[in-house]
CSV table of C-alpha atoms and ligand atoms in Angstrom, one decimal:
chain,number,residue,atom,x,y,z
Q,1,MET,CA,83.8,90.5,87.0
Q,2,GLU,CA,87.4,89.2,86.8
Q,3,SER,CA,88.4,87.4,90.0
Q,4,GLY,CA,90.6,89.2,92.4
Q,5,TYR,CA,88.9,92.5,91.7
Q,6,MET,CA,86.2,94.1,93.8
Q,7,LYS,CA,83.8,96.9,93.0
Q,8,ILE,CA,84.3,99.8,95.4
Q,9,ALA,CA,82.5,102.7,93.7
Q,10,GLU,CA,80.9,104.0,90.5
Q,11,LYS,CA,82.5,106.5,88.2
Q,12,SER,CA,79.5,108.8,88.3
Q,13,GLU,CA,80.1,109.3,92.1
Q,14,ILE,CA,83.5,110.9,91.6
Q,15,PRO,CA,83.7,113.8,89.1
Q,16,ILE,CA,87.1,115.0,87.7
Q,17,GLY,CA,89.2,116.5,90.3
Q,18,LYS,CA,87.3,114.9,93.2
Q,19,MET,CA,88.0,112.2,95.7
Q,20,LYS,CA,86.0,109.7,97.7
Q,21,LYS,CA,86.7,107.6,100.7
Q,22,VAL,CA,85.5,104.0,100.8
Q,23,VAL,CA,85.8,101.4,103.5
Q,24,SER,CA,86.4,97.9,102.2
Q,25,GLN,CA,87.4,94.9,104.2
Q,26,GLY,CA,88.3,97.1,107.1
Q,27,LYS,CA,90.6,99.3,105.0
Q,28,GLU,CA,90.0,102.9,104.2
Q,29,ILE,CA,90.7,103.6,100.5
Q,30,LEU,CA,90.9,106.9,98.8
Q,31,ILE,CA,89.7,107.0,95.2
Q,32,ALA,CA,90.7,110.0,93.1
Q,33,ASN,CA,89.6,111.1,89.6
Q,34,VAL,CA,92.6,112.8,87.9
Q,35,ASN,CA,91.5,114.1,84.5
Q,36,GLY,CA,89.1,111.2,84.0
Q,37,SER,CA,91.5,108.4,85.2
Q,38,PHE,CA,90.8,106.8,88.6
Q,39,TYR,CA,93.5,105.9,91.2
Q,40,ALA,CA,93.2,104.3,94.6
Q,41,ILE,CA,95.6,104.6,97.5
Q,42,GLY,CA,95.3,104.2,101.3
Q,43,ASN,CA,93.2,107.0,102.8
Q,44,ILE,CA,94.7,107.3,106.2
Q,45,CYS,CA,97.8,109.5,106.3
Q,46,THR,CA,100.9,107.5,107.2
Q,47,HIS,CA,102.1,110.4,109.3
Q,48,SER,CA,99.5,110.7,112.0
Q,49,GLY,CA,96.2,109.4,110.7
Q,50,GLY,CA,94.9,112.4,108.8
Q,51,ASP,CA,91.8,111.7,106.6
Q,52,LEU,CA,93.2,112.3,103.1
Q,53,SER,CA,89.7,112.4,101.6
Q,54,GLN,CA,89.1,115.6,103.6
Q,55,GLY,CA,92.3,117.2,102.1
Q,56,THR,CA,92.7,118.8,98.8
Q,57,LEU,CA,93.4,117.3,95.4
Q,58,GLU,CA,95.4,119.3,92.9
Q,59,GLY,CA,96.2,117.4,89.7
Q,60,ASN,CA,97.6,114.1,90.9
Q,61,LEU,CA,98.6,115.3,94.4
Q,62,VAL,CA,96.6,115.0,97.5
Q,63,THR,CA,97.4,117.2,100.5
Q,64,CYS,CA,96.7,115.9,104.0
Q,65,PRO,CA,94.4,118.2,105.9
Q,66,LYS,CA,96.4,117.7,109.2
Q,67,HIS,CA,100.0,118.7,108.5
Q,68,LYS,CA,100.0,119.2,104.7
Q,69,SER,CA,102.1,116.3,103.5
Q,70,LYS,CA,101.5,115.5,99.9
Q,71,PHE,CA,101.1,112.1,98.2
Q,72,ASP,CA,100.9,111.2,94.5
Q,73,VAL,CA,97.6,109.4,94.1
Q,74,THR,CA,98.9,107.6,91.0
Q,75,THR,CA,101.6,105.8,93.0
Q,76,GLY,CA,101.0,106.4,96.7
Q,77,LYS,CA,104.4,107.9,97.0
Q,78,VAL,CA,105.2,110.7,99.4
Q,79,VAL,CA,106.0,113.9,97.5
Q,80,SER,CA,106.4,116.2,100.4
Q,81,PRO,CA,106.7,115.5,104.1
Q,82,PRO,CA,104.5,116.9,106.9
Q,83,LYS,CA,105.1,120.6,107.7
Q,84,MET,CA,105.6,121.0,111.4
Q,85,GLY,CA,107.6,124.1,111.9
Q,86,LEU,CA,111.2,123.3,111.1
Q,87,PHE,CA,110.6,119.6,111.7
Q,88,HIS,CA,109.9,117.6,108.5
Q,89,PRO,CA,109.5,114.0,109.6
Q,90,LYS,CA,110.1,111.3,107.1
Q,91,ILE,CA,106.9,109.2,106.4
Q,92,GLN,CA,105.9,106.1,104.6
Q,93,ASP,CA,104.3,105.9,101.2
Q,94,GLU,CA,100.7,105.0,101.0
Q,95,GLN,CA,99.6,101.6,99.7
Q,96,SER,CA,98.6,101.9,96.1
Q,97,TYR,CA,95.9,99.7,94.5
Q,98,ILE,CA,95.5,98.5,90.9
Q,99,VAL,CA,92.3,100.0,89.5
Q,100,LYS,CA,90.2,98.6,86.7
Q,101,ILE,CA,87.1,100.2,85.1
Q,102,GLU,CA,84.2,98.1,83.9
Q,103,ASN,CA,81.4,100.2,82.4
Q,104,ASP,CA,80.5,102.6,85.3
Q,105,ASP,CA,82.1,100.4,88.0
Q,106,ILE,CA,85.5,101.2,89.6
Q,107,LEU,CA,87.2,98.0,90.7
Q,108,ILE,CA,90.3,97.5,92.7
Q,109,LYS,CA,92.6,94.4,92.9
Q,110,ILE,CA,92.5,92.9,96.3
W,1,FES,S1,98.6,113.4,109.6
W,1,FES,FE1,98.9,113.8,107.5
W,1,FES,S2,100.6,115.1,107.5
W,1,FES,FE2,100.3,114.7,109.6
């Protein structure tokens, strides 16, 4: 295994269109399978701590289960802010991790 990378899951655990939360070195990381490619971003919503792995994944967009903000799992960027009535607070992007696949292993750069 190349140094600087750490195994966090196996491909077979995450079918196309699904997500999984892993905890690594005290950080919650969301891994998503978008059409057979794997992406990793922070799992805790930057708005108010929603668990993104409990939200929904449509294509490359994950929707937070709490107030429906959307993040692009390929970049971690906010695509749509939380929906709280007329109030749409601005929120931070998620951290995005570099992913590498080795056989069935999903590695992220740490
Ligand atoms: S906690 Fe995610 S949108 Fe509010």
